[in-house]
GROMACS .gro file of C-alpha atoms in nm:
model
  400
    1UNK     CA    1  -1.467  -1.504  -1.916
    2UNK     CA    2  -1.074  -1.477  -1.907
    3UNK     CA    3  -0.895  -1.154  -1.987
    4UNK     CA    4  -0.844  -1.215  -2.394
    5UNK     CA    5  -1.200  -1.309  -2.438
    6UNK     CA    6  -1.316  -1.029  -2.250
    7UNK     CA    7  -1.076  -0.735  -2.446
    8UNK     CA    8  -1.173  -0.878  -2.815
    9UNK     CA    9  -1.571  -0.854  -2.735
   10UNK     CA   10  -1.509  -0.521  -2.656
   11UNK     CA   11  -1.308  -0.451  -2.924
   12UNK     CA   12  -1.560  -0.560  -3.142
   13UNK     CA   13  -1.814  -0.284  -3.047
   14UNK     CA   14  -1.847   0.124  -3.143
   15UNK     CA   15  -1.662   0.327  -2.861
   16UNK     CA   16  -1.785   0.640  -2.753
   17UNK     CA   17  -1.755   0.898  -2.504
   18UNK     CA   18  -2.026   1.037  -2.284
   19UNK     CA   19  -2.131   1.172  -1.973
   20UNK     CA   20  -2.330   0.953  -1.694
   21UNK     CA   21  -2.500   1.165  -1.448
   22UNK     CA   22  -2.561   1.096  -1.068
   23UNK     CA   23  -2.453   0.728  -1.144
   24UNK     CA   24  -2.419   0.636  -0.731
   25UNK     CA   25  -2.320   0.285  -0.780
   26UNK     CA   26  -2.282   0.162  -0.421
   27UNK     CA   27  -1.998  -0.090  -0.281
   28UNK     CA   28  -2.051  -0.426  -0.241
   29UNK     CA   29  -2.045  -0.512   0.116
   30UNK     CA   30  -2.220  -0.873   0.073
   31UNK     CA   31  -1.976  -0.996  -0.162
   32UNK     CA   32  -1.657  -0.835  -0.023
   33UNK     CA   33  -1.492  -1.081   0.170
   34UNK     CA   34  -1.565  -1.351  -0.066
   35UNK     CA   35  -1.323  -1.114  -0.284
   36UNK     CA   36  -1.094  -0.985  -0.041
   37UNK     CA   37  -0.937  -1.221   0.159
   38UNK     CA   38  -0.750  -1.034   0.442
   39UNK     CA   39  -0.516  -1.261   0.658
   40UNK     CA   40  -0.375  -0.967   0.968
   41UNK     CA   41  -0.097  -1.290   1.048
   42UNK     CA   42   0.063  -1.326   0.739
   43UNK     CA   43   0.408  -1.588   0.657
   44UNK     CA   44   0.677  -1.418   0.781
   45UNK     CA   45   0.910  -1.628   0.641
   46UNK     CA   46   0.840  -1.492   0.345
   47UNK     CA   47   1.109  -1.227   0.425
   48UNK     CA   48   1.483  -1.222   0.438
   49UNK     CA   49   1.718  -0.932   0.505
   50UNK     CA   50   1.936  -0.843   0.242
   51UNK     CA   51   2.325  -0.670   0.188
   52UNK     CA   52   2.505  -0.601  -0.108
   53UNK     CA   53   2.475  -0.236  -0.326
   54UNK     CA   54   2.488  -0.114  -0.630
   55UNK     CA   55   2.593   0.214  -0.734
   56UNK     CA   56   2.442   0.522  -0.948
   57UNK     CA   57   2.673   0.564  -1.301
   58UNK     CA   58   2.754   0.801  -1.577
   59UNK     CA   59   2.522   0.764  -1.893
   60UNK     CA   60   2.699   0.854  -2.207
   61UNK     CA   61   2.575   0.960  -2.492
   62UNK     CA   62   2.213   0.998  -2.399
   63UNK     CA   63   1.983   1.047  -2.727
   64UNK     CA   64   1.764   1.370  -2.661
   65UNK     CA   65   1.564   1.610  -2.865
   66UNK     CA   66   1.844   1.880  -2.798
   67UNK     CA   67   2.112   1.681  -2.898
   68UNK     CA   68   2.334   1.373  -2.696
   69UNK     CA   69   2.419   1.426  -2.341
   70UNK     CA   70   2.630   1.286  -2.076
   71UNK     CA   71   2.441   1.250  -1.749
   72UNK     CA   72   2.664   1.400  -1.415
   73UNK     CA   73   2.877   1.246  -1.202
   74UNK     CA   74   2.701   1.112  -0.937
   75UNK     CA   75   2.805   0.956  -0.596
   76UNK     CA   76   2.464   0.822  -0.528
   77UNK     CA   77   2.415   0.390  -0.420
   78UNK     CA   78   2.133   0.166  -0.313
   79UNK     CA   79   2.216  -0.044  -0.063
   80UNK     CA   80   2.034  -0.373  -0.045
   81UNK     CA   81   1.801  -0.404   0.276
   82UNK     CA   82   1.553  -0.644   0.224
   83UNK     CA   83   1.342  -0.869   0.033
   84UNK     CA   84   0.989  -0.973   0.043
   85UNK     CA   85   0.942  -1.288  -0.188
   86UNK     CA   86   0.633  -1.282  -0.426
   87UNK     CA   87   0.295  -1.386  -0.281
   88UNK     CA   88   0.176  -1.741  -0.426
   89UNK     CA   89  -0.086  -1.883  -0.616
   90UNK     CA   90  -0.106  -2.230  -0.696
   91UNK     CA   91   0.276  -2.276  -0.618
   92UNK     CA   92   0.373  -1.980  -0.889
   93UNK     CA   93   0.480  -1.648  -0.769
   94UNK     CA   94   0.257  -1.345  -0.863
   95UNK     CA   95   0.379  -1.073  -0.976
   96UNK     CA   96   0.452  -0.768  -0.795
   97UNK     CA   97   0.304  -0.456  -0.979
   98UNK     CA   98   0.302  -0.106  -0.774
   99UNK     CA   99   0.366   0.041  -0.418
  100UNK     CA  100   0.202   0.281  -0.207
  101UNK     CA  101   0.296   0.454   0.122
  102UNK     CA  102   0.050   0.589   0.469
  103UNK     CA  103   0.227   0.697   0.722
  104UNK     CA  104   0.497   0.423   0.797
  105UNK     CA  105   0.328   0.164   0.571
  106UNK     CA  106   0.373   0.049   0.251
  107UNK     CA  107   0.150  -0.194   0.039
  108UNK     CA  108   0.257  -0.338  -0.254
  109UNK     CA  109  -0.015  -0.480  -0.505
  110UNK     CA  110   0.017  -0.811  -0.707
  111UNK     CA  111  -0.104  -0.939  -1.020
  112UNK     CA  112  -0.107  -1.315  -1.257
  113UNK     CA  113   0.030  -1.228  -1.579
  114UNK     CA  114  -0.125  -1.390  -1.850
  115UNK     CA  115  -0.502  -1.466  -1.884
  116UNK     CA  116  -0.513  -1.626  -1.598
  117UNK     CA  117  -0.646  -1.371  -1.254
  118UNK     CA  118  -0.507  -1.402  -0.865
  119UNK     CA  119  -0.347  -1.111  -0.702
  120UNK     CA  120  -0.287  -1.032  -0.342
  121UNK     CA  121  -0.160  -0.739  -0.136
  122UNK     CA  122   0.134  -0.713   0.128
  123UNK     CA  123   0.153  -0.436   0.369
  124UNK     CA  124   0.475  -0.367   0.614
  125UNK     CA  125   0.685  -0.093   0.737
  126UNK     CA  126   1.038  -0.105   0.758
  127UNK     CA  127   1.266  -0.131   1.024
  128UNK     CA  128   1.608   0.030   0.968
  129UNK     CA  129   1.513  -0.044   0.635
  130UNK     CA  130   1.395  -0.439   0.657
  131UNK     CA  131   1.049  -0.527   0.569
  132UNK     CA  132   0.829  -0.624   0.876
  133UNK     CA  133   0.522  -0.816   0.725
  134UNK     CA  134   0.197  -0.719   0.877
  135UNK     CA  135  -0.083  -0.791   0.699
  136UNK     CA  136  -0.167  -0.989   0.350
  137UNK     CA  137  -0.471  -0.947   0.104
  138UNK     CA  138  -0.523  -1.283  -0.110
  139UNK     CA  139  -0.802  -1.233  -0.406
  140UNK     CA  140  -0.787  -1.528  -0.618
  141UNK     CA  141  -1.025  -1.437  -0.880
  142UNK     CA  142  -0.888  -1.079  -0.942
  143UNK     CA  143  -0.530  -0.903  -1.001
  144UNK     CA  144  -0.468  -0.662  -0.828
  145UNK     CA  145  -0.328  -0.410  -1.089
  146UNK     CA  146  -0.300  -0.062  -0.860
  147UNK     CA  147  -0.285   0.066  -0.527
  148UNK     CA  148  -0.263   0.375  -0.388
  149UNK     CA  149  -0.369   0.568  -0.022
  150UNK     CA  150  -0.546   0.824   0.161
  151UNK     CA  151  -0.810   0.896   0.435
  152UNK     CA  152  -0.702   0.549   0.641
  153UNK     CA  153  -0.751   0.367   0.342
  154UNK     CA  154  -0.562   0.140   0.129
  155UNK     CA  155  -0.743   0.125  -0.220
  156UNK     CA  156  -0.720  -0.142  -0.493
  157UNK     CA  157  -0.784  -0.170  -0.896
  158UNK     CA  158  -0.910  -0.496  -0.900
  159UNK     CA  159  -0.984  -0.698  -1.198
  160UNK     CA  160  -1.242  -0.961  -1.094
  161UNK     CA  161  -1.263  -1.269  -1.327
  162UNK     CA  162  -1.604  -1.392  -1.231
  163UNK     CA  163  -1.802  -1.085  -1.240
  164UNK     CA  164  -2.104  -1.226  -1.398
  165UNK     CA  165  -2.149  -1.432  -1.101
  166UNK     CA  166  -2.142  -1.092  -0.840
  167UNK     CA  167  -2.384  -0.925  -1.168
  168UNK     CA  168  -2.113  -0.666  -1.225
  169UNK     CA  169  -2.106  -0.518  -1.582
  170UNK     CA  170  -1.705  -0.539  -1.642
  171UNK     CA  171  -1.429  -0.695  -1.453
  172UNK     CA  172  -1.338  -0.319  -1.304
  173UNK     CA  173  -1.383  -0.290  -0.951
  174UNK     CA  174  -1.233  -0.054  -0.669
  175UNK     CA  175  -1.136  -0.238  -0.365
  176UNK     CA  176  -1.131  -0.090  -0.037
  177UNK     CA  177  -0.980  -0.146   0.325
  178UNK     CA  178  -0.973  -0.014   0.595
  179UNK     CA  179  -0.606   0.042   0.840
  180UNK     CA  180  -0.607  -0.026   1.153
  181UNK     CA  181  -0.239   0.006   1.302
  182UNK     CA  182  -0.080  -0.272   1.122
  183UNK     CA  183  -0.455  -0.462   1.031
  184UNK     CA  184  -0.709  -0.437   0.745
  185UNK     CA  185  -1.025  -0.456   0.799
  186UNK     CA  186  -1.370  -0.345   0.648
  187UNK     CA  187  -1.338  -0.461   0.310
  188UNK     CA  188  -1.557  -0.285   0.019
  189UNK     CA  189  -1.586  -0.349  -0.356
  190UNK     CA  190  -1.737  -0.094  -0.610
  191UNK     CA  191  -1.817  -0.219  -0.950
  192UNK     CA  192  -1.699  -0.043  -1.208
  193UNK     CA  193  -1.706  -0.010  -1.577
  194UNK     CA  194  -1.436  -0.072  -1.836
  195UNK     CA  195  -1.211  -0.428  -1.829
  196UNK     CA  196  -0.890  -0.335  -1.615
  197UNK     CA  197  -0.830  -0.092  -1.374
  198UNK     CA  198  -0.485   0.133  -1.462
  199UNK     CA  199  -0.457   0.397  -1.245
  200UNK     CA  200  -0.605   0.553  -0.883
  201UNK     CA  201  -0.570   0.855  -0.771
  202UNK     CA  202  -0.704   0.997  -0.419
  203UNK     CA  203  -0.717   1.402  -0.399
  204UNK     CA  204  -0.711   1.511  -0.028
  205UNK     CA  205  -0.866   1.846  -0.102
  206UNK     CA  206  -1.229   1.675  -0.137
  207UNK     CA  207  -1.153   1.310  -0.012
  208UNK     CA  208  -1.283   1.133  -0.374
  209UNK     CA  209  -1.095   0.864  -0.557
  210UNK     CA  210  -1.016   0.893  -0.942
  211UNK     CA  211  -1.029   0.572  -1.074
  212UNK     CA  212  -0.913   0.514  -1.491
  213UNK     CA  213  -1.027   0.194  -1.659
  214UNK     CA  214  -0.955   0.109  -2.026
  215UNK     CA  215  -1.152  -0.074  -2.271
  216UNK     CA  216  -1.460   0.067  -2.291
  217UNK     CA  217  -1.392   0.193  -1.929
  218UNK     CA  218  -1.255   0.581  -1.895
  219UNK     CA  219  -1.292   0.829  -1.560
  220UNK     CA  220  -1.518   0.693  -1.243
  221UNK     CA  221  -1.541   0.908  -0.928
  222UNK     CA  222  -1.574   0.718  -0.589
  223UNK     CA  223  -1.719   0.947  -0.345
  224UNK     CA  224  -1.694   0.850   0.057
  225UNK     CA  225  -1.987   0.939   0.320
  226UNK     CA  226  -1.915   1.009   0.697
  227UNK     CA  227  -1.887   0.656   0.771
  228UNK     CA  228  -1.625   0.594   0.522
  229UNK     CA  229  -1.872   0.382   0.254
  230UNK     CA  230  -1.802   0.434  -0.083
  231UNK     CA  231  -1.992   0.441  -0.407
  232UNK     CA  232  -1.951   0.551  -0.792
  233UNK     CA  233  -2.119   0.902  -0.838
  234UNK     CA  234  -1.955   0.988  -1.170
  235UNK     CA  235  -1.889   0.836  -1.457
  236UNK     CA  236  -1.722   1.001  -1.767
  237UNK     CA  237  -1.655   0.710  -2.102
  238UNK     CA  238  -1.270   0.760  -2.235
  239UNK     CA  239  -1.159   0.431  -2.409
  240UNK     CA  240  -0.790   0.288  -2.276
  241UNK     CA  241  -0.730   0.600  -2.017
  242UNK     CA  242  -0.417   0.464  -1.835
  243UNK     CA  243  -0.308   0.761  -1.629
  244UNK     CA  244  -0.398   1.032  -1.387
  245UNK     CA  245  -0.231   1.351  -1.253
  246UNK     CA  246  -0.396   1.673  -1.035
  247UNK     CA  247  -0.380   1.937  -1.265
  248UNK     CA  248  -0.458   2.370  -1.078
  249UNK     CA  249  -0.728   2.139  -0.995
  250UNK     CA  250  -0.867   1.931  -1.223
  251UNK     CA  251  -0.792   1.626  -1.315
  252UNK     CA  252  -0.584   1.527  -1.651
  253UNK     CA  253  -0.601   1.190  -1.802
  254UNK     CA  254  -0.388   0.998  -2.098
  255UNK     CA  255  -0.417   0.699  -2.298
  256UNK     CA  256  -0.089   0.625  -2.493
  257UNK     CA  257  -0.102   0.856  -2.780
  258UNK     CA  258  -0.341   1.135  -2.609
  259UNK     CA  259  -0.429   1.357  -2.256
  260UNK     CA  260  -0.726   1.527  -2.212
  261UNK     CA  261  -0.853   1.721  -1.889
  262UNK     CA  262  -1.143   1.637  -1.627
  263UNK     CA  263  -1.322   1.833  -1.431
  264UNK     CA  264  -1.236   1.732  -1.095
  265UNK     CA  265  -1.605   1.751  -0.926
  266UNK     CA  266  -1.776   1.548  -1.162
  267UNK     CA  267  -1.544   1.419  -1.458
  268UNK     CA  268  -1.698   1.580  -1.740
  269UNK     CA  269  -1.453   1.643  -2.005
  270UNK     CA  270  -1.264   1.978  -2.023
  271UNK     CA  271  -1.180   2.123  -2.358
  272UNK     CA  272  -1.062   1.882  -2.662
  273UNK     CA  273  -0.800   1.628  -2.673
  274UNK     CA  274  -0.492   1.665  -2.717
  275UNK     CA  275  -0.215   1.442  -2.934
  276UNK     CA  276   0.158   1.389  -2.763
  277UNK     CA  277   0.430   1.561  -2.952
  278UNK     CA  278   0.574   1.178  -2.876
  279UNK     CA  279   0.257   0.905  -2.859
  280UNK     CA  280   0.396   0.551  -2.776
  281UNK     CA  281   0.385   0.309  -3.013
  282UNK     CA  282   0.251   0.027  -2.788
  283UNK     CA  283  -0.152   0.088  -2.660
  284UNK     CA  284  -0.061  -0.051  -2.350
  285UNK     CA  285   0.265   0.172  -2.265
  286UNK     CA  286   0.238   0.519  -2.129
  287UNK     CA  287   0.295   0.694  -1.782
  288UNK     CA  288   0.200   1.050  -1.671
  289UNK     CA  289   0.353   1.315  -1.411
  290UNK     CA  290   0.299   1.616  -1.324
  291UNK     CA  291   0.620   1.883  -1.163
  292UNK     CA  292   0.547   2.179  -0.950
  293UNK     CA  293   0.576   2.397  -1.238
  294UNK     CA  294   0.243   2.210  -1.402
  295UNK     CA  295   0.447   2.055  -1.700
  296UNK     CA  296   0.420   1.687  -1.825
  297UNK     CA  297   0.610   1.424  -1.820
  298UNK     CA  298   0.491   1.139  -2.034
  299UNK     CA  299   0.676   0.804  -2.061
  300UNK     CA  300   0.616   0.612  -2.366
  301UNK     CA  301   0.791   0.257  -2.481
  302UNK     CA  302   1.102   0.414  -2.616
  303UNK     CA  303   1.191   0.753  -2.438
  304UNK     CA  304   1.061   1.061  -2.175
  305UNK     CA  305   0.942   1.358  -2.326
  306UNK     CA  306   0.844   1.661  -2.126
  307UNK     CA  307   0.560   1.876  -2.222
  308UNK     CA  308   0.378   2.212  -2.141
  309UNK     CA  309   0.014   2.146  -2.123
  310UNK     CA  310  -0.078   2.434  -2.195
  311UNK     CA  311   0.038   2.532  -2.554
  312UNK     CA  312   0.083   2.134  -2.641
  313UNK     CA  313   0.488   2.227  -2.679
  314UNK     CA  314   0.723   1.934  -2.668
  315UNK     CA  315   0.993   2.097  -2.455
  316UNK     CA  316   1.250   1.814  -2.467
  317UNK     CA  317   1.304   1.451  -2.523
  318UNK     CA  318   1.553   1.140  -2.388
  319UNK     CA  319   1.572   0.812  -2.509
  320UNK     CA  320   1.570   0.612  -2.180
  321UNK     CA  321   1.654   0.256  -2.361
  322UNK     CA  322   1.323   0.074  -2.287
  323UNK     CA  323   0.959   0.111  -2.173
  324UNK     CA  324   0.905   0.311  -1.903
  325UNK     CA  325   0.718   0.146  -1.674
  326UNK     CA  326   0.659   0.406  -1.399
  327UNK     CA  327   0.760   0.801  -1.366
  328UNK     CA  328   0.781   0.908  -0.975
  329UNK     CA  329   0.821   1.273  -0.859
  330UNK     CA  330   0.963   1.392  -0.522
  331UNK     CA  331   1.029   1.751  -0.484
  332UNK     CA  332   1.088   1.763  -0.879
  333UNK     CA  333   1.338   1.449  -0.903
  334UNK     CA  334   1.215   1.184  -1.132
  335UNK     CA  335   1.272   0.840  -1.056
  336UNK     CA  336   1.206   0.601  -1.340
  337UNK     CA  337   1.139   0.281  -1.382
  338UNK     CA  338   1.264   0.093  -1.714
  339UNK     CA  339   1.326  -0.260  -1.723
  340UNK     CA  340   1.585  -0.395  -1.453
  341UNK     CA  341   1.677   0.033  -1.419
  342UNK     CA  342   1.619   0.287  -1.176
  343UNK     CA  343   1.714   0.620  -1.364
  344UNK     CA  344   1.743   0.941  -1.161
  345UNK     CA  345   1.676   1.288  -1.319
  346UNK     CA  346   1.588   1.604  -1.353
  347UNK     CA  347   1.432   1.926  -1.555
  348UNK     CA  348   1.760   2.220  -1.563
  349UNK     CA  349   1.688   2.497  -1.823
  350UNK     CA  350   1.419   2.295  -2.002
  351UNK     CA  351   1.643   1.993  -2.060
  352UNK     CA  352   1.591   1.689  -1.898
  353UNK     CA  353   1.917   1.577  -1.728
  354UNK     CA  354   2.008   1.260  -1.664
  355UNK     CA  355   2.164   1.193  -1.344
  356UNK     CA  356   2.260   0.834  -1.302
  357UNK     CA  357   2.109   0.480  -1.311
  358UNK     CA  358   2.129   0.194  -1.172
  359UNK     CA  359   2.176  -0.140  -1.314
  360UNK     CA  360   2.018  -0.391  -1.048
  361UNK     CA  361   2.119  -0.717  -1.256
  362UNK     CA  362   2.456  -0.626  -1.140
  363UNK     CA  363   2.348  -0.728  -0.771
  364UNK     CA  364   2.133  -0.984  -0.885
  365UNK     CA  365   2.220  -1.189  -1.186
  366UNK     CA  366   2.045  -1.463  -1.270
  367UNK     CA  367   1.717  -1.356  -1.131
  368UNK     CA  368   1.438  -1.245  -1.377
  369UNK     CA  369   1.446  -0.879  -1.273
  370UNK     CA  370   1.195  -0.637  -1.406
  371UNK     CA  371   1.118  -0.284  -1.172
  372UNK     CA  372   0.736  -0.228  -1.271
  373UNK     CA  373   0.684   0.109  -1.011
  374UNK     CA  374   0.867   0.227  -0.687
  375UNK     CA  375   0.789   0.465  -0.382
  376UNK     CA  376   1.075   0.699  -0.255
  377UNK     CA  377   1.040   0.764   0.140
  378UNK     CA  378   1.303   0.923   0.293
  379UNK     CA  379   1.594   0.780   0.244
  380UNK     CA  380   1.436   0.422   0.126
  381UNK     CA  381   1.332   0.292  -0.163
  382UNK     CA  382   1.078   0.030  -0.215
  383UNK     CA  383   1.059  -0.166  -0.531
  384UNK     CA  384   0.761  -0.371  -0.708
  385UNK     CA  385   0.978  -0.661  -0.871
  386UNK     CA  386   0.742  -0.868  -1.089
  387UNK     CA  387   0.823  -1.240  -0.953
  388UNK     CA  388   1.121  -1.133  -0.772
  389UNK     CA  389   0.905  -0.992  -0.541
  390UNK     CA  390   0.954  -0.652  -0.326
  391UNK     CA  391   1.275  -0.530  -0.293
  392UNK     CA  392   1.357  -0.259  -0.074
  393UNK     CA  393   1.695  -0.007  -0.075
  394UNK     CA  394   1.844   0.239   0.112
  395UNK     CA  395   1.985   0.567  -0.107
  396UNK     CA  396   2.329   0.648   0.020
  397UNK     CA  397   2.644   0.862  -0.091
  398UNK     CA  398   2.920   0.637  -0.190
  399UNK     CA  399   3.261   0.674   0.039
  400UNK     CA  400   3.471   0.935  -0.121
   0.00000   0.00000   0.00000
């Protein structure tokens, strides 16, 4: 059954939401490494060093709720370090989607846009800022459409193509592996409900994985016993949830045009919904954070708005100038992703402030360029590049 197929069928039926009690859907050990295909000496040719920057400008006239703004000065460049090209399948690159960190390592997840499923997973660390290949997942039957870390674990959304055949209920699964050093091993699947994965989130407070599925999917709770074995224990229904954030803990979820709150031991709803000031317009656009004064930011397919969850109170908006494909937060600095863009910014006095962005075409013309999610460590930044692969930077100040 290939993605389309799949989405219209469950289109076609009555959604609902509802709770699922004690659900304790166990992985999939049998049937893991005919999913996962870990190869721990991966081609390292697949990696060149880069040079080249590209520097940080002035935005003028930025469109915002509080009138148009000029973003600051800013002395900020990327510096080019290295590339990893796109893992294969069938001779066409994949597509990579989003990055996670452990320790020194990143992964980087990969997905076939289109109906079509393969995906794949790199993991590296850097050295002075080139990418040193270590390991490579391969799953040629699923994208891989998340990542994230935590507890010596890399975990993946996967969206498995044949999952009649494995007598799974939806393409959603969790896949899990284990770190060793620079290796994976120990893979696991969990089966899931709902037809793609969107979003993972691992709280370190209670070691459990949040996992958001859409289409007829909604909020699944992996739980972990001492020998590091997974299973579903919780199950909450919430139709197209895309996005997760730890919230004075619990857990808040949004689809595009809504967020609601979880409660973070077992996922049943908390309170009623509630409708952005801003929905996007597009079912499949819309990215959550969360800053250390437990605000919102919500990135739709036209603009950031900022929002206090508590009262509902749309506190500011910026037009961006395209969808916002992923909102990180370090130490209260956003760094967006929006089309071939990296925008930098910040919340002053309730406004959001646009600091600079960078244009990457400008160091790469010609190449089909699109910045789906990023990871800020240190001074480095790691891109997911769609076809062009990983991309990796180094944030410097410019020479006065």
């Amino acid at each position: 059954m290939n993605k389309l197929t799949f989405t219209l069928l469950c289109f076609s039926l009555v959604l609902f939401s509802c709770k699922k009690e004690n659900i304790d859907t166990p992985n999939d050990d049998v049937n893991a490494e005919k999913i996962i295909k870990i190869d721990n000496n991966p081609d390292f040719s697949r990696v060149s060093q880069g040079n080249g920057f590209v520097d940080f400008t002035t935005e003028n006239s930025v469109s915002s709720l509080k009138g148009n703004r000029t973003s600051s000065t800013s002395s900020t460049r990327l510096v080019f370090k290295g590339r990893i090209s796109a893992l294969q399948h069938n001779g066409e690159p994949l597509s990579a989607i989003q990055v996670a960190a452990f320790g020194n390592l990143f992964a980087v997840s990969y997905l076939k846009a289109g109906d079509e499923f393969s995906g794949g997973l790199d993991v590296f660390r850097l050295n002075n800022g080139v990418p040193q290949l270590l390991s490579t997942i391969k799953t040629p039957d699923a994208d891989i459409t998340s990542i994230t870390s935590g507890g010596g674990k890399f975990f993946m959304g996967a969206d498995l193509k044949n999952f009649e055949s494995f007598n799974y209920q939806a393409p959603a699964t969790v896949g899990v592996v284990s770190i060793n050093g620079g290796n994976l091993t120990n893979p696991q699947i969990i089966p899931l409900a709902g037809f793609s994965v969107k979003d993972l989130l691992y709280h370190q407070a209670n070691q459990k994985l949040y996992v958001a599925t859409s289409t007829r999917g909604g909020l699944s709770i992996i739980s972990f016993n001492n020998n590091g074995i997974g299973s579903r224990t919780n199950f909450t229904n919430y139709d197209r949830l895309r996005s997760l954030v730890v919230s004075r803990n619990q857990i808040i979820g949004t689809t595009s045009t809504e967020y609601r709150t979880f409660n973070i031991n077992n996922g049943r709803l908390v309170g009623n919904s509630r409708l952005w000031p801003i929905p996007s317009d597009i079912k499949e656009i819309g990215r959550l954070n969360i800053l250390s004064n437990g605000n919102l930011v919500f990135g739709n397919n036209f603009s950031l708005i900022y929002v206090n969850p508590n009262n509902n109170r749309l506190i500011d908006e910026i037009k961006v100038g395209g969808w916002i494909n992923s909102i990180t937060v370090l130490n209260d600095e956003l760094y967006i992703t929006t089309g071939n863009s990296i925008i930098l910014a910040r919340i002053e006095n309730d406004k959001i402030k646009i600091v600079a962005k960078a244009h990457l075409y400008s160091l790469f013309p010609g190449i089909n360029f699109n910045v789906v999610s990023l990871k800020v460590v240190g001074n480095y930044v790691v891109a997911a590049c769609g076809t062009a692969g990983v991309y990796v930077f180094e944030l410097t100040q410019r020479p006065i």
